[in-house]
mmCIF file of C-alpha atoms in Angstrom:
data_model
loop_
_atom_site.group_PDB
_atom_site.id
_atom_site.type_symbol
_atom_site.label_atom_id
_atom_site.label_comp_id
_atom_site.label_asym_id
_atom_site.label_seq_id
_atom_site.Cartn_x
_atom_site.Cartn_y
_atom_site.Cartn_z
ATOM 1 C CA UNK X 6 14.962 -16.946 26.193
ATOM 2 C CA UNK X 7 17.427 -18.962 24.167
ATOM 3 C CA UNK X 8 20.302 -20.836 25.738
ATOM 4 C CA UNK X 9 23.933 -19.972 25.108
ATOM 5 C CA UNK X 10 25.511 -21.801 22.175
ATOM 6 C CA UNK X 11 27.709 -24.815 22.770
ATOM 7 C CA UNK X 12 31.203 -23.448 23.487
ATOM 8 C CA UNK X 13 32.852 -26.068 21.278
ATOM 9 C CA UNK X 14 30.610 -25.163 18.337
ATOM 10 C CA UNK X 15 31.176 -21.477 19.022
ATOM 11 C CA UNK X 16 34.960 -21.837 18.894
ATOM 12 C CA UNK X 17 34.756 -24.064 15.816
ATOM 13 C CA UNK X 18 33.057 -21.233 13.947
ATOM 14 C CA UNK X 19 35.672 -18.758 15.198
ATOM 15 C CA UNK X 20 38.704 -20.802 14.164
ATOM 16 C CA UNK X 21 41.409 -18.735 12.539
ATOM 17 C CA UNK X 22 40.370 -15.459 14.183
ATOM 18 C CA UNK X 23 43.323 -13.219 15.042
ATOM 19 C CA UNK X 24 42.927 -11.859 18.564
ATOM 20 C CA UNK X 25 42.398 -9.249 19.798
ATOM 21 C CA UNK X 26 39.239 -9.060 17.697
ATOM 22 C CA UNK X 27 36.267 -6.725 17.723
ATOM 23 C CA UNK X 28 32.714 -7.930 18.122
ATOM 24 C CA UNK X 29 32.100 -7.173 14.427
ATOM 25 C CA UNK X 30 35.159 -9.216 13.415
ATOM 26 C CA UNK X 31 33.875 -12.168 15.439
ATOM 27 C CA UNK X 32 30.357 -11.959 13.975
ATOM 28 C CA UNK X 33 31.781 -11.834 10.448
ATOM 29 C CA UNK X 34 34.155 -14.741 11.111
ATOM 30 C CA UNK X 35 31.296 -16.854 12.449
ATOM 31 C CA UNK X 36 29.188 -16.095 9.361
ATOM 32 C CA UNK X 37 32.139 -16.903 7.086
ATOM 33 C CA UNK X 38 32.519 -20.281 8.827
ATOM 34 C CA UNK X 39 28.834 -21.179 8.427
ATOM 35 C CA UNK X 40 27.640 -20.521 11.979
ATOM 36 C CA UNK X 41 23.930 -20.956 12.577
ATOM 37 C CA UNK X 42 21.628 -18.110 13.570
ATOM 38 C CA UNK X 43 21.858 -18.914 17.297
ATOM 39 C CA UNK X 44 25.629 -18.477 17.331
ATOM 40 C CA UNK X 45 25.533 -15.314 15.218
ATOM 41 C CA UNK X 46 22.795 -13.852 17.431
ATOM 42 C CA UNK X 47 24.749 -14.693 20.601
ATOM 43 C CA UNK X 48 27.820 -12.928 19.209
ATOM 44 C CA UNK X 49 25.759 -9.919 18.139
ATOM 45 C CA UNK X 50 24.403 -9.632 21.694
ATOM 46 C CA UNK X 51 27.880 -9.397 23.260
ATOM 47 C CA UNK X 52 29.183 -6.020 24.462
ATOM 48 C CA UNK X 53 30.814 -4.021 21.661
ATOM 49 C CA UNK X 54 34.495 -4.172 22.600
ATOM 50 C CA UNK X 55 37.768 -5.904 21.759
ATOM 51 C CA UNK X 56 38.100 -9.546 22.837
ATOM 52 C CA UNK X 57 41.564 -10.860 23.656
ATOM 53 C CA UNK X 58 40.906 -14.555 23.082
ATOM 54 C CA UNK X 59 38.428 -17.428 22.861
ATOM 55 C CA UNK X 60 37.852 -17.530 26.628
ATOM 56 C CA UNK X 61 36.812 -13.864 26.679
ATOM 57 C CA UNK X 62 34.336 -14.565 23.866
ATOM 58 C CA UNK X 63 32.885 -17.604 25.638
ATOM 59 C CA UNK X 64 32.462 -15.632 28.861
ATOM 60 C CA UNK X 65 30.756 -12.741 27.059
ATOM 61 C CA UNK X 66 28.369 -15.076 25.238
ATOM 62 C CA UNK X 67 27.323 -16.936 28.385
ATOM 63 C CA UNK X 68 26.721 -13.802 30.492
ATOM 64 C CA UNK X 69 23.229 -12.378 30.244
#
């Protein structure tokens, strides 16, 4: 099982996202900012809901 991505790297790839944001918005933003496959995969594995900020995203990514 892979480890959760580094939170600093995760937020770097999500810079400029307008919250609240859907899971799909976050995945697309990460891809647009050149995120690696681990970060994209971690975002794709989050629950499909609206996220109200970077902390909510980090919490969702680290929960398994």
